[in-house]
Amino acid sequence: MLNKFIVERLILYNRICKDFSKAGKKWVTSRDIAEVLSKTSAQVRRDLSKLGKKGKPGVGYKIDELVMEINKLLGLDRHWNIVLVGAGNLGRALFFYPGFKREGFNFKMIVDSNPDKIGEKWKGIEITPVANLVQDINKKDIDIAIIAVPSASAQEVCDKVVRAGIREILNFAPCNLNVSDDVEIRYADLALELQNLSYTLKSRKNR
Amino acid sequence: MLNKFIVERLILYNRICKDFSKAGKKWVTSRDIAEVLSKTSAQVRRDLSKLGKKGKPGVGYKIDELVMEINKLLGLDRHWNIVLVGAGNLGRALFFYPGFKREGFNFKMIVDSNPDKIGEKWKGIEITPVANLVQDINKKDIDIAIIAVPSASAQEVCDKVVRAGIREILNFAPCNLNVSDDVEIRYADLALELQNLSYTLKSRKNR
DNA sequence: CCCTGTGAATATTTTCACAGCT
DNA sequence: AGCTGTGAAAATATTCACAGGG
């Protein structure tokens, strides 16, 4: 229904509104939001017109209503359960990253292939063997899998996760994963972001 | 010159070609690449037409030439030096993430505000106080800053980094940063990726 | 015959610009 | 007066489709 551009921007608007709210603002205009992102106010208005609530001409949008509407539209008004696959450095950082819980994403399960890690507990959650992944996931009510294993094993754990019925995956391994069309994968490839910067850096140096 | 869509795709093509190469392939067609990404071959060809080298009709593209060309165009054929700002859980994961070095991104400096961390060494690099950031960066030859501090201090360190002459920033803090137009920021907001998944999850559940 | 490179056509996204509400 | 919501225009991105080369 909504295309990915709009969804991505709505998420940003949401964060911006929350910041405005923290700063004591009650109302916000399309231009206020647009300025933060260096976009046009027309685009912000068109995006916001997808929401149920309308803005007030001459005034703008009531911030707390707007945040609620965006949350509702994006499914951020509830909790989602997560399985973390891979308890290495990156997995640990993700697990203890405060932003996830704050946004309603709860780790319910941690899985690793390293026998030394099995049985270790993080915030009361025991790390379990990757071998049991499929049956274990089925017992819990998991919505999303975060893959934080080396590329070499990413496809393998991805297959398991999908076999266990998960349809939403956030992949931190720097590789493409092969899945059927009904599985949604987002790639959070850290090196990829740096490579993007590389291009602007290089263009700058050549100028 | 190249728009961000093309740059992002070229980076993906690059990785795919490397995978093909590892699998022993020497030549690749636009369709081979397109299939991996579920794109059209026409798009791949149009993107690749930005490169110096041409493909061979009836055969495709020579993989190692293609990889080299993309590397050259994107500035990936050299090393870039990085300052890591924030030596917490996330900072540590990023520092020890093997993908960066492999892609030519080298950490040259680590900075933190926590007095307990100052003096600690990671792979021989000493963690230095954030207070000295500006003067310290000037002494080194830093190209990119990675910000991995809490949102509350992100803008502050961002300002310092910019004052020290850095123009490329990868920001892991979940907040928008205010900078002048000549500074390029990429947002690697971990929660944001999950929020995107949330929308597809929610749409699915409603169906 | 198979695949590239690319004009032309199509589809999508963004911006303009203004009527209309508060 | 100031800002929203949105048709219509413009800009941008993608796909089609085919001539031409190996």
Coordinates of N, CA, C and O in Angstrom, one line a residue, chain A residues 1-5 7-8 11-12 14-16 18-19 36-39 71-78 80 82 89-94 96-97 99-100 102-103 105 141 143-146 151 167-170 172-177 181-206, chain B residues 1-5 7-8 11-12 14-16 18-19 36-39 71-78 80 82 89-94 96-97 99-100 102-103 105 141 143-146 151 167-170 172-177 181-206:
Chain A
M1 N 0.8 -1.2 0.0 CA 0.0 0.0 0.0 C 0.9 1.3 0.0 O 0.8 2.0 -0.9
L2 N 1.6 1.5 1.0 CA 2.6 2.6 1.0 C 3.9 2.2 0.4 O 4.3 1.1 0.7
N3 N 4.5 3.0 -0.4 CA 5.8 2.6 -1.0 C 6.9 2.8 0.0 O 6.7 3.5 1.0
K4 N 8.0 2.2 -0.3 CA 9.1 2.2 0.7 C 9.6 3.6 1.0 O 10.1 3.9 2.1
F5 N 9.6 4.5 0.0 CA 10.1 5.8 0.2 C 9.2 6.5 1.3 O 9.8 7.1 2.2
V7 N 7.3 5.1 3.6 CA 7.5 4.5 4.9 C 8.8 5.0 5.5 O 8.8 5.4 6.7
E8 N 9.9 5.0 4.8 CA 11.1 5.5 5.4 C 11.0 6.9 5.8 O 11.6 7.3 6.9
I11 N 9.0 7.3 9.1 CA 9.7 6.9 10.3 C 10.6 8.1 10.7 O 10.7 8.4 11.9
L12 N 11.2 8.8 9.8 CA 12.0 10.0 10.1 C 11.1 11.1 10.7 O 11.5 11.7 11.7
N14 N 8.5 10.8 12.3 CA 8.1 10.4 13.6 C 9.2 10.8 14.6 O 8.9 11.4 15.7
R15 N 10.4 10.5 14.3 CA 11.5 10.8 15.2 C 11.7 12.3 15.4 O 11.9 12.8 16.5
I16 N 11.5 13.0 14.3 CA 11.6 14.5 14.4 C 10.5 15.0 15.3 O 10.8 15.9 16.1
K18 N 9.0 13.6 17.6 CA 9.3 13.3 19.0 C 10.3 14.2 19.6 O 10.2 14.7 20.8
D19 N 11.3 14.6 18.8 CA 12.3 15.5 19.2 C 11.7 16.9 19.5 O 12.0 17.5 20.5
V36 N 14.3 20.2 8.7 CA 15.2 19.3 9.3 C 15.8 18.3 8.3 O 17.0 18.0 8.4
L37 N 15.0 17.9 7.4 CA 15.5 16.9 6.4 C 15.9 17.5 5.1 O 16.3 16.7 4.2
S38 N 15.9 18.8 5.0 CA 16.2 19.4 3.7 C 15.3 18.9 2.6 O 15.8 18.6 1.5
K39 N 14.0 18.7 2.9 CA 13.1 18.3 1.8 C 12.1 19.5 1.6 O 12.1 20.5 2.3
N71 N 2.7 5.9 14.3 CA 2.9 4.7 14.9 C 1.9 3.6 14.5 O 2.2 2.5 14.2
K72 N 0.6 4.1 14.5 CA -0.4 3.1 14.1 C -0.3 2.6 12.7 O -0.3 1.4 12.5
L73 N 0.0 3.5 11.8 CA 0.1 3.2 10.4 C 1.3 2.2 10.2 O 1.2 1.3 9.4
L74 N 2.4 2.4 10.9 CA 3.6 1.6 10.7 C 3.6 0.4 11.6 O 4.6 -0.4 11.5
G75 N 2.7 0.2 12.4 CA 2.7 -0.9 13.3 C 3.7 -0.8 14.5 O 4.2 -1.7 15.0
L76 N 3.9 0.5 14.8 CA 4.9 0.8 15.9 C 4.2 1.0 17.2 O 4.8 1.3 18.2
D77 N 2.9 0.7 17.2 CA 2.1 0.9 18.4 C 1.9 -0.4 19.2 O 1.0 -0.6 20.0
R78 N 2.8 -1.3 18.9 CA 2.8 -2.6 19.6 C 4.2 -3.2 19.8 O 5.2 -2.6 19.3
W80 N 7.1 -6.2 19.1 CA 7.4 -7.3 18.2 C 8.5 -8.1 18.9 O 9.4 -7.5 19.6
I82 N 11.8 -10.7 18.9 CA 12.9 -10.9 18.0 C 13.8 -12.1 18.4 O 13.9 -12.3 19.6
N89 N 30.5 -10.2 18.7 CA 30.6 -8.8 19.0 C 29.4 -8.0 18.6 O 28.8 -7.2 19.3
L90 N 29.0 -8.2 17.3 CA 27.9 -7.4 16.7 C 26.6 -7.8 17.4 O 25.8 -6.9 17.8
G91 N 26.4 -9.1 17.6 CA 25.2 -9.6 18.2 C 25.0 -8.9 19.6 O 24.0 -8.5 20.0
R92 N 26.1 -8.9 20.3 CA 26.1 -8.4 21.7 C 25.7 -6.9 21.6 O 24.9 -6.4 22.4
A93 N 26.3 -6.2 20.7 CA 26.1 -4.7 20.6 C 24.6 -4.5 20.3 O 24.0 -3.6 20.8
L94 N 24.1 -5.3 19.4 CA 22.7 -5.1 19.0 C 21.8 -5.5 20.2 O 20.8 -4.8 20.5
F96 N 22.3 -5.3 23.3 CA 22.4 -4.3 24.4 C 22.1 -2.8 24.0 O 22.2 -1.9 24.7
Y97 N 21.8 -2.7 22.7 CA 21.5 -1.4 22.1 C 20.2 -0.9 22.7 O 19.2 -1.6 22.5
G99 N 18.1 1.4 21.9 CA 17.1 1.9 21.0 C 16.0 0.8 20.7 O 14.8 1.2 20.5
F100 N 16.4 -0.4 20.6 CA 15.4 -1.4 20.2 C 14.2 -1.5 21.2 O 13.1 -1.5 20.8
R102 N 13.3 0.5 23.4 CA 12.5 1.8 23.5 C 11.5 1.8 22.4 O 10.4 2.4 22.5
E103 N 11.8 1.3 21.2 CA 10.9 1.3 20.1 C 10.0 0.1 20.0 O 9.3 -0.1 19.0
F105 N 10.9 -3.2 20.3 CA 11.4 -4.5 19.8 C 12.1 -5.2 20.9 O 13.1 -4.8 21.5
D141 N 6.9 -16.9 20.2 CA 6.1 -16.1 19.3 C 6.9 -15.1 18.7 O 6.8 -13.9 19.0
D143 N 8.6 -12.7 15.8 CA 8.1 -12.0 14.6 C 9.3 -11.7 13.6 O 9.1 -11.7 12.4
I144 N 10.4 -11.4 14.2 CA 11.5 -10.9 13.4 C 12.8 -11.7 13.8 O 13.1 -11.9 14.9
A145 N 13.7 -12.0 12.8 CA 15.0 -12.5 13.1 C 16.0 -11.5 12.7 O 16.0 -10.9 11.6
I146 N 17.0 -11.3 13.6 CA 18.2 -10.5 13.3 C 19.3 -11.5 13.1 O 19.7 -12.2 14.0
S151 N 29.2 -14.0 7.0 CA 28.6 -14.3 5.7 C 28.5 -15.8 5.4 O 27.5 -16.2 4.8
R167 N 9.1 -14.5 8.7 CA 9.0 -13.8 7.3 C 9.7 -12.5 7.3 O 9.6 -11.8 6.3
E168 N 10.2 -12.0 8.4 CA 10.9 -10.7 8.4 C 12.3 -10.9 9.0 O 12.5 -11.4 10.1
I169 N 13.3 -10.4 8.2 CA 14.6 -10.7 8.6 C 15.4 -9.4 8.4 O 15.3 -8.7 7.4
L170 N 16.2 -9.1 9.4 CA 17.2 -8.0 9.3 C 18.6 -8.6 9.3 O 19.0 -9.3 10.2
F172 N 22.6 -8.5 9.0 CA 23.8 -7.7 9.2 C 25.0 -8.4 8.5 O 26.0 -7.8 8.4
A173 N 24.8 -9.6 8.0 CA 25.9 -10.2 7.2 C 26.1 -9.5 5.9 O 25.1 -9.2 5.2
P174 N 27.3 -9.3 5.4 CA 27.5 -8.5 4.2 C 27.3 -9.5 3.0 O 28.3 -9.7 2.2
C175 N 26.2 -10.0 2.8 CA 25.9 -10.9 1.6 C 24.4 -10.9 1.3 O 23.6 -10.6 2.2
N176 N 24.1 -11.2 0.1 CA 22.7 -11.3 -0.3 C 22.2 -12.6 0.1 O 22.9 -13.6 0.0
L177 N 21.0 -12.6 0.5 CA 20.4 -13.9 0.9 C 19.3 -14.2 -0.1 O 18.5 -13.4 -0.5
D181 N 9.7 -15.0 -2.4 CA 9.2 -13.7 -2.5 C 8.5 -13.2 -1.3 O 8.4 -12.0 -1.0
D182 N 7.9 -14.1 -0.5 CA 7.1 -13.7 0.6 C 7.9 -13.4 1.9 O 7.3 -13.0 2.9
V183 N 9.2 -13.5 1.8 CA 10.0 -13.2 2.9 C 10.6 -11.8 2.7 O 11.2 -11.5 1.6
E184 N 10.5 -10.9 3.7 CA 11.0 -9.6 3.6 C 12.4 -9.5 4.3 O 12.5 -9.7 5.5
I185 N 13.4 -9.1 3.5 CA 14.7 -9.0 4.1 C 15.2 -7.5 4.0 O 15.0 -6.9 3.0
R186 N 15.7 -7.0 5.1 CA 16.3 -5.7 5.0 C 17.8 -5.9 5.3 O 18.2 -6.7 6.1
Y187 N 18.6 -5.2 4.5 CA 20.1 -5.4 4.7 C 20.6 -4.2 5.4 O 20.5 -3.1 5.1
A188 N 21.2 -4.6 6.6 CA 21.9 -3.5 7.4 C 23.4 -3.8 7.2 O 24.0 -4.3 8.1
D189 N 23.9 -3.5 6.1 CA 25.3 -3.9 5.8 C 26.2 -2.7 6.1 O 26.1 -1.6 5.5
L190 N 27.0 -2.9 7.2 CA 27.7 -1.8 7.7 C 28.8 -1.2 6.7 O 28.9 0.0 6.6
A191 N 29.5 -2.2 6.1 CA 30.5 -1.7 5.1 C 29.9 -1.0 4.0 O 30.4 0.0 3.4
L192 N 28.7 -1.4 3.6 CA 28.0 -0.8 2.5 C 27.8 0.7 2.7 O 27.9 1.5 1.8
E193 N 27.5 1.1 3.9 CA 27.3 2.5 4.2 C 28.6 3.3 4.0 O 28.6 4.4 3.5
L194 N 29.7 2.7 4.4 CA 31.0 3.3 4.3 C 31.3 3.4 2.8 O 31.9 4.4 2.3
Q195 N 30.9 2.4 2.0 CA 31.2 2.4 0.6 C 30.5 3.6 -0.1 O 31.0 4.2 -1.0
N196 N 29.3 3.8 0.4 CA 28.6 5.0 -0.2 C 29.3 6.3 0.1 O 29.4 7.1 -0.8
L197 N 29.8 6.4 1.3 CA 30.6 7.6 1.6 C 31.8 7.7 0.8 O 32.3 8.8 0.4
S198 N 32.4 6.5 0.5 CA 33.6 6.5 -0.3 C 33.4 7.2 -1.7 O 34.3 8.0 -2.1
Y199 N 32.2 7.0 -2.2 CA 32.0 7.7 -3.5 C 32.0 9.2 -3.4 O 32.6 9.9 -4.2
T200 N 31.3 9.7 -2.4 CA 31.3 11.2 -2.3 C 32.7 11.7 -2.0 O 33.1 12.7 -2.5
L201 N 33.4 11.0 -1.1 CA 34.8 11.3 -0.8 C 35.6 11.4 -2.1 O 36.3 12.4 -2.3
K202 N 35.5 10.4 -2.8 CA 36.3 10.3 -4.1 C 36.0 11.5 -5.0 O 36.8 12.1 -5.6
S203 N 34.7 11.7 -5.2 CA 34.2 12.8 -6.1 C 34.7 14.1 -5.6 O 35.1 15.0 -6.4
R204 N 34.7 14.3 -4.3 CA 35.2 15.5 -3.7 C 36.7 15.7 -4.0 O 37.1 16.8 -4.5
K205 N 37.5 14.7 -3.8 CA 38.9 14.8 -4.0 C 39.3 15.1 -5.5 O 40.3 15.8 -5.8
N206 N 38.4 14.6 -6.4 CA 38.7 14.8 -7.8 C 38.3 16.2 -8.2 O 38.6 16.6 -9.4
Chain B
M1 N 27.4 13.5 -9.8 CA 27.4 12.9 -11.1 C 26.5 11.7 -11.2 O 25.5 11.6 -11.9
L2 N 26.9 10.6 -10.4 CA 26.0 9.5 -10.3 C 25.0 9.7 -9.2 O 25.3 10.3 -8.2
N3 N 23.7 9.3 -9.4 CA 22.8 9.5 -8.4 C 22.9 8.4 -7.3 O 23.5 7.4 -7.6
K4 N 22.3 8.6 -6.2 CA 22.5 7.7 -5.1 C 21.9 6.3 -5.4 O 22.5 5.3 -4.9
F5 N 20.9 6.2 -6.2 CA 20.4 4.9 -6.5 C 21.4 4.1 -7.3 O 21.6 2.9 -6.9
V7 N 24.6 4.5 -7.3 CA 25.8 4.2 -6.5 C 25.4 3.0 -5.6 O 26.2 2.0 -5.5
E8 N 24.3 3.0 -5.0 CA 23.9 1.9 -4.1 C 23.8 0.6 -4.8 O 24.3 -0.4 -4.3
I11 N 27.3 -0.8 -5.8 CA 28.0 -1.4 -4.6 C 27.5 -2.9 -4.5 O 28.2 -3.8 -4.3
L12 N 26.2 -3.1 -4.7 CA 25.6 -4.4 -4.7 C 26.1 -5.3 -5.8 O 26.5 -6.4 -5.6
N14 N 28.8 -5.1 -7.2 CA 30.2 -5.4 -6.9 C 30.3 -6.6 -6.0 O 31.1 -7.5 -6.3
R15 N 29.5 -6.6 -5.0 CA 29.5 -7.7 -4.1 C 29.1 -9.0 -4.8 O 29.7 -10.1 -4.6
I16 N 28.1 -8.9 -5.6 CA 27.6 -10.1 -6.3 C 28.6 -10.6 -7.2 O 28.9 -11.8 -7.3
K18 N 31.8 -10.3 -6.9 CA 32.9 -11.0 -6.1 C 32.4 -12.4 -5.7 O 33.2 -13.3 -5.7
D19 N 31.2 -12.5 -5.4 CA 30.6 -13.8 -5.0 C 30.7 -14.8 -6.2 O 31.2 -15.9 -6.1
V36 N 19.8 -12.1 -9.0 CA 20.1 -12.1 -7.6 C 19.4 -11.0 -6.8 O 18.9 -11.2 -5.7
L37 N 19.2 -9.9 -7.5 CA 18.5 -8.7 -6.8 C 17.1 -8.6 -7.2 O 16.4 -7.6 -6.7
S38 N 16.5 -9.5 -8.0 CA 15.2 -9.3 -8.5 C 14.9 -8.0 -9.1 O 13.9 -7.3 -8.9
K39 N 15.9 -7.6 -10.0 CA 15.7 -6.4 -10.8 C 15.7 -6.8 -12.2 O 15.9 -8.0 -12.6
N71 N 35.1 -0.5 -8.5 CA 36.0 0.0 -7.4 C 36.5 1.3 -7.7 O 36.5 2.2 -6.9
K72 N 37.0 1.5 -8.9 CA 37.6 2.7 -9.3 C 36.6 3.9 -9.3 O 36.9 4.9 -8.7
L73 N 35.5 3.6 -9.9 CA 34.4 4.6 -9.9 C 34.0 5.1 -8.6 O 33.7 6.3 -8.3
L74 N 33.9 4.1 -7.6 CA 33.4 4.4 -6.3 C 34.4 4.8 -5.3 O 34.1 5.1 -4.1
G75 N 35.7 4.8 -5.8 CA 36.8 5.2 -4.8 C 37.1 4.0 -3.9 O 37.6 4.3 -2.8
L76 N 36.8 2.8 -4.3 CA 37.0 1.7 -3.4 C 38.4 1.0 -3.7 O 38.7 0.0 -3.1
D77 N 39.1 1.7 -4.6 CA 40.4 1.1 -5.0 C 41.6 1.7 -4.1 O 42.7 1.7 -4.5
R78 N 41.2 2.3 -3.0 CA 42.2 2.8 -2.1 C 41.8 2.7 -0.7 O 40.7 2.2 -0.4
W80 N 40.8 4.3 3.1 CA 40.3 5.5 3.8 C 40.5 5.3 5.3 O 40.4 4.2 5.8
I82 N 39.7 6.2 9.3 CA 38.5 6.4 10.0 C 38.8 6.8 11.5 O 39.7 6.2 12.1
N89 N 29.6 -0.5 23.5 CA 29.3 -1.8 22.9 C 29.3 -1.8 21.4 O 29.9 -2.6 20.7
L90 N 28.6 -0.8 20.9 CA 28.5 -0.7 19.5 C 29.8 -0.3 18.8 O 30.2 -0.9 17.8
G91 N 30.5 0.7 19.4 CA 31.8 1.1 18.9 C 32.7 -0.1 18.8 O 33.4 -0.3 17.8
R92 N 32.7 -0.9 19.9 CA 33.6 -2.1 19.9 C 33.2 -3.0 18.7 O 34.1 -3.5 18.0
A93 N 32.0 -3.3 18.6 CA 31.5 -4.2 17.5 C 32.0 -3.7 16.2 O 32.4 -4.4 15.3
L94 N 31.8 -2.4 15.9 CA 32.2 -1.8 14.7 C 33.7 -1.9 14.5 O 34.2 -2.3 13.4
F96 N 35.8 -4.1 15.6 CA 36.3 -5.4 15.4 C 35.5 -6.1 14.3 O 35.7 -7.3 14.0
Y97 N 34.6 -5.4 13.6 CA 33.9 -6.0 12.5 C 34.9 -6.2 11.3 O 35.5 -5.2 10.9
G99 N 34.6 -6.8 8.2 CA 34.2 -6.2 6.9 C 34.9 -4.9 6.5 O 35.2 -4.7 5.4
F100 N 35.1 -4.1 7.5 CA 35.6 -2.7 7.2 C 37.0 -2.8 6.6 O 37.3 -2.2 5.6
R102 N 38.5 -5.3 5.4 CA 38.5 -6.0 4.1 C 38.2 -5.1 2.9 O 38.7 -5.2 1.8
E103 N 37.3 -4.1 3.2 CA 36.9 -3.2 2.2 C 37.8 -1.9 2.1 O 37.4 -1.0 1.4
F105 N 38.7 0.1 4.7 CA 38.4 1.2 5.7 C 39.2 0.9 7.0 O 39.0 -0.2 7.6
D141 N 45.5 11.8 9.3 CA 44.9 12.0 8.0 C 43.6 11.3 7.9 O 43.5 10.3 7.2
D143 N 39.7 10.6 7.1 CA 38.7 10.8 6.0 C 37.3 10.8 6.5 O 36.4 11.5 6.0
I144 N 37.0 9.9 7.4 CA 35.6 9.6 7.7 C 35.5 9.4 9.2 O 36.4 8.9 9.9
A145 N 34.4 10.0 9.8 CA 34.1 9.8 11.2 C 32.9 8.8 11.4 O 31.9 9.0 10.7
I146 N 33.1 7.9 12.3 CA 31.9 7.0 12.6 C 31.5 7.4 14.0 O 32.2 7.4 15.0
S151 N 22.5 9.4 21.5 CA 21.9 10.5 20.8 C 22.2 11.8 21.5 O 22.4 12.8 20.9
R167 N 34.4 15.7 6.5 CA 33.2 16.0 5.7 C 32.4 14.8 5.5 O 31.3 14.9 4.8
E168 N 32.8 13.6 6.0 CA 32.0 12.4 5.7 C 31.8 11.8 7.1 O 32.7 11.4 7.8
I169 N 30.5 11.5 7.4 CA 30.2 11.0 8.7 C 29.2 9.8 8.5 O 28.2 9.9 7.7
L170 N 29.4 8.8 9.3 CA 28.5 7.7 9.4 C 27.9 7.7 10.8 O 28.7 7.5 11.7
F172 N 25.6 6.4 13.8 CA 24.8 5.3 14.3 C 23.9 5.8 15.4 O 23.1 5.0 15.9
A173 N 24.0 7.0 15.8 CA 23.1 7.5 16.9 C 21.7 7.7 16.2 O 21.6 8.2 15.1
P174 N 20.6 7.3 16.9 CA 19.3 7.5 16.3 C 18.8 8.9 16.4 O 17.8 9.1 17.1
C175 N 19.4 9.8 15.7 CA 18.9 11.2 15.7 C 19.5 11.9 14.5 O 20.4 11.5 13.9
N176 N 18.7 12.9 14.1 CA 19.2 13.7 13.0 C 20.3 14.6 13.4 O 20.2 15.2 14.5
L177 N 21.2 14.8 12.6 CA 22.3 15.7 12.9 C 22.3 16.9 12.0 O 22.0 16.8 10.8
D181 N 25.7 22.1 4.4 CA 25.4 21.3 3.2 C 26.6 20.6 2.6 O 26.4 19.6 1.9
D182 N 27.8 21.0 2.9 CA 28.9 20.4 2.3 C 29.4 19.1 3.1 O 30.4 18.5 2.8
V183 N 28.7 18.8 4.2 CA 29.0 17.6 5.0 C 28.0 16.5 4.6 O 26.8 16.8 4.5
E184 N 28.6 15.4 4.3 CA 27.7 14.2 3.9 C 27.6 13.3 5.1 O 28.5 12.8 5.6
I185 N 26.3 13.1 5.5 CA 26.1 12.2 6.6 C 25.3 11.0 6.1 O 24.3 11.2 5.4
R186 N 25.6 9.9 6.5 CA 24.8 8.7 6.3 C 24.3 8.2 7.6 O 25.0 8.2 8.6
Y187 N 23.1 7.8 7.6 CA 22.4 7.4 8.9 C 22.4 5.9 8.9 O 21.7 5.3 8.0
A188 N 23.0 5.3 9.8 CA 22.9 3.8 10.0 C 22.2 3.6 11.3 O 22.7 3.2 12.3
D189 N 20.9 3.8 11.2 CA 20.1 3.8 12.4 C 19.5 2.4 12.5 O 18.7 2.0 11.7
L190 N 19.9 1.7 13.5 CA 19.6 0.3 13.6 C 18.1 0.1 13.9 O 17.5 -0.8 13.3
A191 N 17.5 0.9 14.8 CA 16.1 0.8 15.1 C 15.3 1.1 13.8 O 14.2 0.5 13.6
L192 N 15.7 2.0 13.0 CA 15.0 2.4 11.9 C 14.8 1.2 10.9 O 13.7 1.1 10.3
E193 N 15.8 0.4 10.8 CA 15.6 -0.8 9.9 C 14.5 -1.7 10.4 O 13.7 -2.2 9.7
L194 N 14.5 -1.8 11.8 CA 13.4 -2.7 12.3 C 12.1 -2.0 12.1 O 11.1 -2.7 11.9
Q195 N 12.0 -0.7 12.2 CA 10.8 0.0 12.1 C 10.2 -0.3 10.7 O 9.0 -0.4 10.4
N196 N 11.1 -0.3 9.7 CA 10.7 -0.6 8.3 C 10.0 -2.0 8.3 O 9.0 -2.2 7.6
L197 N 10.7 -3.0 8.9 CA 10.1 -4.3 8.9 C 8.8 -4.3 9.6 O 7.8 -5.0 9.2
S198 N 8.6 -3.5 10.6 CA 7.4 -3.4 11.3 C 6.2 -3.1 10.4 O 5.1 -3.7 10.5
Y199 N 6.4 -2.2 9.4 CA 5.3 -1.9 8.6 C 4.9 -3.1 7.7 O 3.7 -3.3 7.6
T200 N 5.8 -3.8 7.2 CA 5.4 -5.0 6.4 C 4.8 -6.1 7.3 O 3.8 -6.7 6.9
L201 N 5.3 -6.2 8.5 CA 4.7 -7.2 9.4 C 3.3 -6.8 9.7 O 2.4 -7.7 9.6
K202 N 3.0 -5.6 10.0 CA 1.7 -5.1 10.3 C 0.8 -5.3 9.1 O -0.4 -5.7 9.3
S203 N 1.3 -4.9 7.9 CA 0.4 -5.1 6.7 C 0.0 -6.5 6.5 O -1.1 -6.8 6.1
R204 N 1.0 -7.4 6.7 CA 0.7 -8.8 6.6 C -0.4 -9.3 7.6 O -1.3 -10.0 7.2
K205 N -0.2 -8.9 8.8 CA -1.2 -9.4 9.9 C -2.6 -8.9 9.5 O -3.6 -9.6 9.8
N206 N -2.7 -7.7 8.9 CA -4.0 -7.2 8.6 C -4.6 -7.8 7.4 O -5.8 -7.5 7.1

